[in-house]
Amino acid sequence: MEEEKLFEAPAQPAVNDHQLTQPPTHPSLQIPGIAVSDTDGNADERGRTTTTATDTTTPNGNLSAHPSRAPSPNPSAQYPHTQVTYEDPDFTRPPPLNYSLRPRKKSIFWFWMLIFLDCVCMPIGLYFGMWYGLTRDQLSANAVFSISTALLGTVSIVEYFIRFRRLWRKNSNCRVIGAQRHYLDWFHWNLSVGWFFVMIELIAGTCPHDPPIRVLAIPASTMLFAIGVELLLVDALRLMGYRAPCRISSLPVGAPLRPGIYAYIEDICAVDGSGGTEFRQRLNLRYQASKAFREMLHRLTLFWAIGAIICSAVTVAIVFTIQRDAAYIVGWVLPFLWAGVWTAITIPWVQRSLTHEYNQWTTAKWKA
């Protein structure tokens, strides 16, 4: 099957994305951390009537004592404009994510091309150009590495502030479910902490008169190791039955943990991939409705976590054993090469898994 969707299989039920409604009525398909009982059958403030399974209004027309959403002082938070409804209440097919990579292929290509030029080509090119292209009387080793590290990550930093603006603005359409704007999202906090430690590593490496080139070659491996350990730790805690100690994107404090990669998929697709809060809601519903989908995310978490840890360990081992110039190249190239290979494996793997999920849905949906 030729399909260029990472999270969607071909057959999907029709979806009305613009009708305001309440969350699905299935007792296990809830907004994270919000207990959903029944749905209200009243017309909303725009004059539309939502599709209901149970009328919870009292005879005098007031809302029942058990509303379908947790009380909120902000009506727009209680009834977000991105709330979706499905014309397939029996879920004869997996709840669709409505997210395709096809219209985003060019954007993805140019973004990662800029990242590659910024985080791979530039540090290597500046090092060899200034170290071997100029005499030592013109630039010292300290000056060479200070210049190359100062320019490192320009594209990543610009993207960081673009993400911040999208999440922080007042009427953000990609904000985390149930959170205020100051929370941002899980991936953004990971980026913040990761860049903080990478900057410490780069600053410490450029302070000496003769900078240790091998230390300056492993920032990418350091971040890779941290992400891998985090993914593995979250999944291990989930399997042991622990609950979220803090908010993890749309997952509130005290909710059952989900596979480590879940929050990364949610945040990257919602913000960087322009899927919006709607994607967060659809992903949550799909996760709760489909056992096969949950198992796939668990396998993906292990695949990326173990791969990241092994790649970072191998990179550091190579960097500290081979000749210094070659070590500098390996340190910056190998992590990105690994990420490209893992992505190339992941896309067809996910497509096959989703196709299998659709084919087995009739018998598997009651095992959610």
CSV table of C-alpha atoms in Angstrom, one decimal:
chain,number,residue,atom,x,y,z
A,1,MET,CA,0.0,0.0,0.0
A,2,GLU,CA,1.6,3.3,-1.1
A,3,GLU,CA,0.6,5.8,1.6
A,4,GLU,CA,2.6,8.8,2.7
A,5,LYS,CA,0.9,9.3,6.1
A,6,LEU,CA,2.8,8.6,9.2
A,7,PHE,CA,-0.1,8.3,11.5
A,8,GLU,CA,-3.0,7.5,9.3
A,9,ALA,CA,-4.2,4.4,7.4
A,10,PRO,CA,-6.2,4.8,4.2
A,11,ALA,CA,-9.8,4.0,5.4
A,12,GLN,CA,-11.2,6.7,7.6
A,13,PRO,CA,-14.7,7.6,8.8
A,14,ALA,CA,-16.0,11.0,7.9
A,15,VAL,CA,-15.2,13.7,10.4
A,16,ASN,CA,-16.8,17.1,11.0
A,17,ASP,CA,-14.0,19.2,12.4
A,18,HIS,CA,-15.9,22.4,12.7
A,19,GLN,CA,-18.9,21.4,14.8
A,20,LEU,CA,-18.7,22.2,18.5
A,21,THR,CA,-19.4,19.3,20.7
A,22,GLN,CA,-18.5,17.5,23.9
A,23,PRO,CA,-16.0,14.8,24.3
A,24,PRO,CA,-16.9,11.2,23.2
A,25,THR,CA,-19.3,9.4,25.5
A,26,HIS,CA,-17.3,6.1,25.7
A,27,PRO,CA,-16.4,5.9,29.4
A,28,SER,CA,-12.7,5.1,28.7
A,29,LEU,CA,-12.2,7.7,26.0
A,30,GLN,CA,-11.6,10.9,28.0
A,31,ILE,CA,-9.7,14.0,27.9
A,32,PRO,CA,-6.6,13.3,30.1
A,33,GLY,CA,-7.4,14.0,33.7
A,34,ILE,CA,-11.0,15.0,33.1
A,35,ALA,CA,-13.8,12.6,34.2
A,36,VAL,CA,-16.4,12.4,31.5
A,37,SER,CA,-19.8,11.0,32.4
A,38,ASP,CA,-22.5,11.9,29.9
A,39,THR,CA,-22.8,14.6,27.2
A,40,ASP,CA,-25.1,17.6,27.4
A,41,GLY,CA,-27.7,17.9,24.7
A,42,ASN,CA,-28.1,21.7,24.9
A,43,ALA,CA,-27.5,24.0,22.0
A,44,ASP,CA,-24.1,25.8,22.4
A,45,GLU,CA,-23.5,29.5,22.5
A,46,ARG,CA,-23.3,29.7,18.7
A,47,GLY,CA,-26.8,28.2,18.2
A,48,ARG,CA,-25.6,24.7,17.2
A,49,THR,CA,-27.0,21.6,18.8
A,50,THR,CA,-24.5,18.8,19.6
A,51,THR,CA,-25.1,15.2,18.9
A,52,THR,CA,-25.8,13.4,22.2
A,53,ALA,CA,-26.2,9.9,23.5
A,54,THR,CA,-27.8,10.8,26.8
A,55,ASP,CA,-29.7,14.0,27.8
A,56,THR,CA,-28.4,15.2,31.2
A,57,THR,CA,-30.4,18.3,31.4
A,58,THR,CA,-32.9,18.7,34.2
A,59,PRO,CA,-36.6,19.4,33.6
A,60,ASN,CA,-36.2,23.1,34.0
A,61,GLY,CA,-33.6,23.2,31.3
A,62,ASN,CA,-30.5,23.6,33.5
A,63,LEU,CA,-27.4,21.6,33.2
A,64,SER,CA,-27.3,18.4,35.3
A,65,ALA,CA,-25.3,18.0,38.5
A,66,HIS,CA,-22.8,15.9,36.6
A,67,PRO,CA,-21.6,18.0,33.6
A,68,SER,CA,-19.7,16.4,30.8
A,69,ARG,CA,-16.7,18.5,31.4
A,70,ALA,CA,-15.0,19.7,34.6
A,71,PRO,CA,-16.2,23.2,35.6
A,72,SER,CA,-14.1,26.0,34.2
A,73,PRO,CA,-14.2,29.7,34.9
A,74,ASN,CA,-13.2,30.3,31.3
A,75,PRO,CA,-15.9,29.2,28.7
A,76,SER,CA,-13.3,29.0,26.0
A,77,ALA,CA,-11.3,26.5,28.1
A,78,GLN,CA,-14.4,24.5,28.8
A,79,TYR,CA,-15.5,24.3,25.2
A,80,PRO,CA,-12.4,24.8,23.1
A,81,HIS,CA,-12.9,25.7,19.5
A,82,THR,CA,-10.8,22.7,18.5
A,83,GLN,CA,-13.1,20.2,20.1
A,84,VAL,CA,-14.0,17.5,17.5
A,85,THR,CA,-16.9,15.1,17.0
A,86,TYR,CA,-17.2,11.8,15.1
A,87,GLU,CA,-20.0,10.7,12.9
A,88,ASP,CA,-19.0,7.1,13.8
A,89,PRO,CA,-20.2,6.8,17.4
A,90,ASP,CA,-19.6,3.0,17.5
A,91,PHE,CA,-16.0,3.4,16.3
A,92,THR,CA,-16.3,0.9,13.5
A,93,ARG,CA,-12.8,2.2,12.5
A,94,PRO,CA,-10.0,3.6,14.7
A,95,PRO,CA,-10.6,7.2,15.6
A,96,PRO,CA,-8.8,9.2,12.8
A,97,LEU,CA,-5.9,11.5,13.6
A,98,ASN,CA,-6.4,13.6,10.4
A,99,TYR,CA,-2.7,14.3,10.1
A,100,SER,CA,-0.7,13.7,7.0
A,101,LEU,CA,2.9,14.2,6.1
A,102,ARG,CA,2.0,14.7,2.4
A,103,PRO,CA,1.3,18.5,2.5
A,104,ARG,CA,4.3,19.0,4.8
A,105,LYS,CA,7.0,17.2,2.9
A,106,LYS,CA,8.7,20.3,1.6
A,107,SER,CA,8.6,22.1,5.0
A,108,ILE,CA,10.1,19.0,6.7
A,109,PHE,CA,12.8,18.7,4.0
A,110,TRP,CA,13.9,22.3,4.2
A,111,PHE,CA,13.7,22.4,8.0
A,112,TRP,CA,16.0,19.4,8.4
A,113,MET,CA,18.3,20.6,5.6
A,114,LEU,CA,18.8,23.9,7.6
A,115,ILE,CA,19.4,21.9,10.8
A,116,PHE,CA,22.0,19.7,9.0
A,117,LEU,CA,23.8,22.8,7.6
A,118,ASP,CA,23.6,24.6,10.9
A,119,CYS,CA,24.6,21.7,13.3
A,120,VAL,CA,26.8,19.6,11.1
A,121,CYS,CA,28.3,21.4,8.2
A,122,MET,CA,28.9,24.8,9.9
A,123,PRO,CA,30.9,23.6,13.0
A,124,ILE,CA,33.0,21.3,10.8
A,125,GLY,CA,33.5,23.8,8.1
A,126,LEU,CA,34.4,26.6,10.4
A,127,TYR,CA,36.9,24.5,12.3
A,128,PHE,CA,38.8,23.2,9.3
A,129,GLY,CA,38.5,26.5,7.5
A,130,MET,CA,39.9,28.6,10.3
A,131,TRP,CA,42.3,26.1,11.8
A,132,TYR,CA,44.0,25.0,8.5
A,133,GLY,CA,43.1,28.0,6.4
A,134,LEU,CA,44.7,30.6,8.7
A,135,THR,CA,48.0,30.8,10.4
A,136,ARG,CA,48.3,30.5,14.2
A,137,ASP,CA,49.4,34.1,14.3
A,138,GLN,CA,46.0,35.1,13.0
A,139,LEU,CA,43.7,33.0,15.2
A,140,SER,CA,44.5,31.0,18.2
A,141,ALA,CA,42.8,27.6,18.9
A,142,ASN,CA,40.7,29.3,21.5
A,143,ALA,CA,39.5,31.9,19.0
A,144,VAL,CA,38.7,29.2,16.4
A,145,PHE,CA,36.5,27.2,18.7
A,146,SER,CA,34.9,30.3,20.3
A,147,ILE,CA,33.8,31.5,16.9
A,148,SER,CA,32.5,28.1,15.7
A,149,THR,CA,30.6,27.4,18.9
A,150,ALA,CA,29.1,30.9,19.1
A,151,LEU,CA,27.5,30.4,15.7
A,152,LEU,CA,26.3,26.9,16.4
A,153,GLY,CA,22.6,26.2,16.6
A,154,THR,CA,21.3,29.4,15.0
A,155,VAL,CA,18.4,27.7,13.2
A,156,SER,CA,17.5,25.6,16.3
A,157,ILE,CA,17.4,28.7,18.5
A,158,VAL,CA,15.2,30.6,16.0
A,159,GLU,CA,12.9,27.6,15.9
A,160,TYR,CA,12.9,27.5,19.7
A,161,PHE,CA,11.5,31.1,19.9
A,162,ILE,CA,9.0,30.4,17.1
A,163,ARG,CA,7.7,27.5,19.1
A,164,PHE,CA,7.6,29.7,22.2
A,165,ARG,CA,5.5,32.3,20.4
A,166,ARG,CA,3.0,29.8,19.1
A,167,LEU,CA,2.4,28.3,22.6
A,168,TRP,CA,2.5,31.6,24.5
A,169,ARG,CA,0.2,33.8,22.4
A,170,LYS,CA,-3.2,34.5,23.9
A,171,ASN,CA,-5.3,32.7,21.3
A,172,SER,CA,-2.9,29.8,20.6
A,173,ASN,CA,-4.5,27.0,18.6
A,174,CYS,CA,-1.8,24.4,19.6
A,175,ARG,CA,-1.8,24.7,23.4
A,176,VAL,CA,-1.7,21.7,25.6
A,177,ILE,CA,-5.1,20.3,26.6
A,178,GLY,CA,-6.2,21.6,30.0
A,179,ALA,CA,-3.1,23.8,30.6
A,180,GLN,CA,-2.5,27.5,30.8
A,181,ARG,CA,-0.1,29.1,28.4
A,182,HIS,CA,2.8,29.5,30.8
A,183,TYR,CA,3.1,25.7,30.8
A,184,LEU,CA,4.2,25.6,27.2
A,185,ASP,CA,4.7,21.9,26.5
A,186,TRP,CA,6.8,18.9,27.5
A,187,PHE,CA,9.0,19.0,24.4
A,188,HIS,CA,9.7,22.8,24.9
A,189,TRP,CA,10.9,22.2,28.4
A,190,ASN,CA,13.1,19.4,27.2
A,191,LEU,CA,14.6,21.7,24.6
A,192,SER,CA,15.2,24.3,27.2
A,193,VAL,CA,17.0,22.0,29.6
A,194,GLY,CA,18.9,20.3,26.8
A,195,TRP,CA,20.2,23.6,25.4
A,196,PHE,CA,21.2,24.8,28.8
A,197,PHE,CA,23.5,21.8,29.4
A,198,VAL,CA,24.9,21.9,25.9
A,199,MET,CA,25.8,25.5,26.3
A,200,ILE,CA,27.5,24.8,29.6
A,201,GLU,CA,29.5,22.0,27.8
A,202,LEU,CA,30.5,24.3,24.9
A,203,ILE,CA,31.4,27.2,27.2
A,204,ALA,CA,33.5,25.0,29.5
A,205,GLY,CA,35.2,23.5,26.4
A,206,THR,CA,36.2,26.9,24.9
A,207,CYS,CA,37.5,28.5,28.1
A,208,PRO,CA,41.0,26.8,28.2
A,209,HIS,CA,43.7,28.3,26.0
A,210,ASP,CA,43.9,25.0,24.2
A,211,PRO,CA,40.3,23.8,24.0
A,212,PRO,CA,39.8,20.0,24.3
A,213,ILE,CA,38.5,19.3,20.8
A,214,ARG,CA,37.1,15.9,21.8
A,215,VAL,CA,34.8,17.5,24.4
A,216,LEU,CA,33.6,20.0,21.8
A,217,ALA,CA,32.7,17.2,19.5
A,218,ILE,CA,30.1,15.5,21.7
A,219,PRO,CA,27.3,18.0,22.4
A,220,ALA,CA,25.0,16.2,20.0
A,221,SER,CA,25.7,12.9,21.7
A,222,THR,CA,25.1,14.4,25.1
A,223,MET,CA,21.6,15.5,24.1
A,224,LEU,CA,20.9,12.2,22.4
A,225,PHE,CA,21.9,10.3,25.5
A,226,ALA,CA,19.6,12.5,27.7
A,227,ILE,CA,16.6,12.0,25.4
A,228,GLY,CA,17.2,8.3,25.3
A,229,VAL,CA,17.4,7.9,29.0
A,230,GLU,CA,14.3,10.0,29.5
A,231,LEU,CA,12.2,7.9,27.1
A,232,LEU,CA,13.4,4.7,28.7
A,233,LEU,CA,12.8,6.0,32.2
A,234,VAL,CA,9.2,7.2,31.5
A,235,ASP,CA,8.3,3.9,29.8
A,236,ALA,CA,9.9,1.9,32.7
A,237,LEU,CA,7.9,3.9,35.3
A,238,ARG,CA,4.7,3.3,33.2
A,239,LEU,CA,5.2,-0.4,33.2
A,240,MET,CA,5.7,-0.4,37.0
A,241,GLY,CA,2.4,1.4,37.4
A,242,TYR,CA,3.7,4.8,38.5
A,243,ARG,CA,1.6,7.9,37.7
A,244,ALA,CA,2.8,11.2,36.3
A,245,PRO,CA,4.7,13.2,38.9
A,246,CYS,CA,4.2,16.3,36.9
A,247,ARG,CA,2.3,17.5,33.9
A,248,ILE,CA,3.6,15.8,30.7
A,249,SER,CA,2.0,17.9,27.9
A,250,SER,CA,-1.7,17.0,27.9
A,251,LEU,CA,-1.2,14.4,30.7
A,252,PRO,CA,-1.9,16.0,34.1
A,253,VAL,CA,-0.3,15.2,37.4
A,254,GLY,CA,-1.4,11.9,38.8
A,255,ALA,CA,-2.6,10.4,35.5
A,256,PRO,CA,-1.3,7.0,34.4
A,257,LEU,CA,1.9,7.4,32.4
A,258,ARG,CA,2.0,6.8,28.7
A,259,PRO,CA,5.0,5.6,26.5
A,260,GLY,CA,7.8,8.1,26.6
A,261,ILE,CA,7.5,8.9,22.9
A,262,TYR,CA,3.8,9.9,23.2
A,263,ALA,CA,4.5,13.4,24.4
A,264,TYR,CA,7.1,14.0,21.7
A,265,ILE,CA,4.7,12.9,19.0
A,266,GLU,CA,1.9,15.1,20.5
A,267,ASP,CA,4.0,18.2,20.9
A,268,ILE,CA,6.0,18.1,17.6
A,269,CYS,CA,3.0,17.3,15.5
A,270,ALA,CA,0.8,19.8,17.3
A,271,VAL,CA,3.2,22.8,17.3
A,272,ASP,CA,6.0,22.3,14.8
A,273,GLY,CA,3.8,20.2,12.4
A,274,SER,CA,0.8,22.6,12.8
A,275,GLY,CA,-1.6,19.9,13.8
A,276,GLY,CA,-2.9,22.1,16.7
A,277,THR,CA,-4.8,21.3,19.8
A,278,GLU,CA,-7.1,19.2,17.6
A,279,PHE,CA,-4.3,16.8,17.0
A,280,ARG,CA,-3.6,16.5,20.7
A,281,GLN,CA,-7.3,15.6,21.2
A,282,ARG,CA,-7.4,13.1,18.4
A,283,LEU,CA,-4.1,11.5,19.5
A,284,ASN,CA,-5.5,11.1,23.0
A,285,LEU,CA,-8.7,9.5,21.8
A,286,ARG,CA,-6.8,7.1,19.5
A,287,TYR,CA,-4.5,6.1,22.3
A,288,GLN,CA,-7.3,5.3,24.7
A,289,ALA,CA,-9.4,3.5,22.0
A,290,SER,CA,-6.8,1.3,20.5
A,291,LYS,CA,-4.7,-1.3,22.2
A,292,ALA,CA,-2.7,-1.9,19.0
A,293,PHE,CA,-1.8,1.8,18.9
A,294,ARG,CA,-0.6,1.8,22.5
A,295,GLU,CA,1.6,-1.3,21.8
A,296,MET,CA,3.0,0.4,18.8
A,297,LEU,CA,4.0,3.5,20.7
A,298,HIS,CA,5.6,1.3,23.4
A,299,ARG,CA,7.7,-0.5,20.8
A,300,LEU,CA,8.7,2.8,19.1
A,301,THR,CA,9.7,4.2,22.5
A,302,LEU,CA,12.1,1.3,23.1
A,303,PHE,CA,13.4,1.5,19.5
A,304,TRP,CA,14.3,5.1,19.8
A,305,ALA,CA,15.4,5.1,23.4
A,306,ILE,CA,17.8,2.1,23.2
A,307,GLY,CA,19.0,3.3,19.8
A,308,ALA,CA,19.8,6.8,21.1
A,309,ILE,CA,21.7,5.5,24.1
A,310,ILE,CA,23.7,3.1,22.1
A,311,CYS,CA,24.5,5.7,19.4
A,312,SER,CA,25.6,8.2,21.9
A,313,ALA,CA,27.8,5.7,23.7
A,314,VAL,CA,29.4,4.5,20.5
A,315,THR,CA,30.0,8.1,19.3
A,316,VAL,CA,31.7,9.1,22.5
A,317,ALA,CA,33.8,5.9,22.5
A,318,ILE,CA,35.0,6.6,18.9
A,319,VAL,CA,35.6,10.3,19.6
A,320,PHE,CA,38.0,9.6,22.4
A,321,THR,CA,39.9,6.9,20.6
A,322,ILE,CA,40.6,8.1,17.0
A,323,GLN,CA,42.7,11.0,15.7
A,324,ARG,CA,41.4,14.4,16.9
A,325,ASP,CA,40.3,15.9,13.5
A,326,ALA,CA,38.5,12.7,12.5
A,327,ALA,CA,36.9,12.6,16.0
A,328,TYR,CA,35.5,16.1,15.5
A,329,ILE,CA,33.8,15.0,12.3
A,330,VAL,CA,32.5,11.8,13.8
A,331,GLY,CA,31.2,13.6,16.9
A,332,TRP,CA,29.0,15.9,14.8
A,333,VAL,CA,28.0,13.6,11.9
A,334,LEU,CA,27.2,10.2,13.5
A,335,PRO,CA,24.2,11.3,15.7
A,336,PHE,CA,22.5,13.0,12.8
A,337,LEU,CA,23.3,10.0,10.5
A,338,TRP,CA,21.7,7.7,13.1
A,339,ALA,CA,18.6,9.9,13.4
A,340,GLY,CA,18.1,9.8,9.6
A,341,VAL,CA,18.5,6.0,9.5
A,342,TRP,CA,16.0,5.5,12.4
A,343,THR,CA,13.5,7.8,10.8
A,344,ALA,CA,13.8,5.9,7.5
A,345,ILE,CA,13.0,2.7,9.4
A,346,THR,CA,10.2,4.2,11.5
A,347,ILE,CA,8.0,5.6,8.8
A,348,PRO,CA,7.3,2.3,6.9
A,349,TRP,CA,7.1,0.5,10.2
A,350,VAL,CA,4.4,2.8,11.5
A,351,GLN,CA,2.5,2.6,8.2
A,352,ARG,CA,2.5,-1.2,8.3
A,353,SER,CA,1.4,-1.2,12.0
A,354,LEU,CA,-1.5,1.2,11.3
A,355,THR,CA,-2.6,-0.9,8.3
A,356,HIS,CA,-2.6,-4.0,10.5
A,357,GLU,CA,-4.5,-2.0,13.2
A,358,TYR,CA,-7.2,-1.1,10.7
A,359,ASN,CA,-7.5,-4.6,9.3
A,360,GLN,CA,-7.9,-6.1,12.8
A,361,TRP,CA,-10.1,-3.4,14.3
A,362,THR,CA,-13.4,-5.3,14.1
A,363,THR,CA,-12.2,-7.9,16.5
A,364,ALA,CA,-9.7,-5.8,18.4
A,365,LYS,CA,-11.7,-2.7,19.2
A,366,TRP,CA,-13.4,-4.3,22.2
A,367,LYS,CA,-10.0,-5.0,23.8
A,368,ALA,CA,-9.2,-1.3,24.2
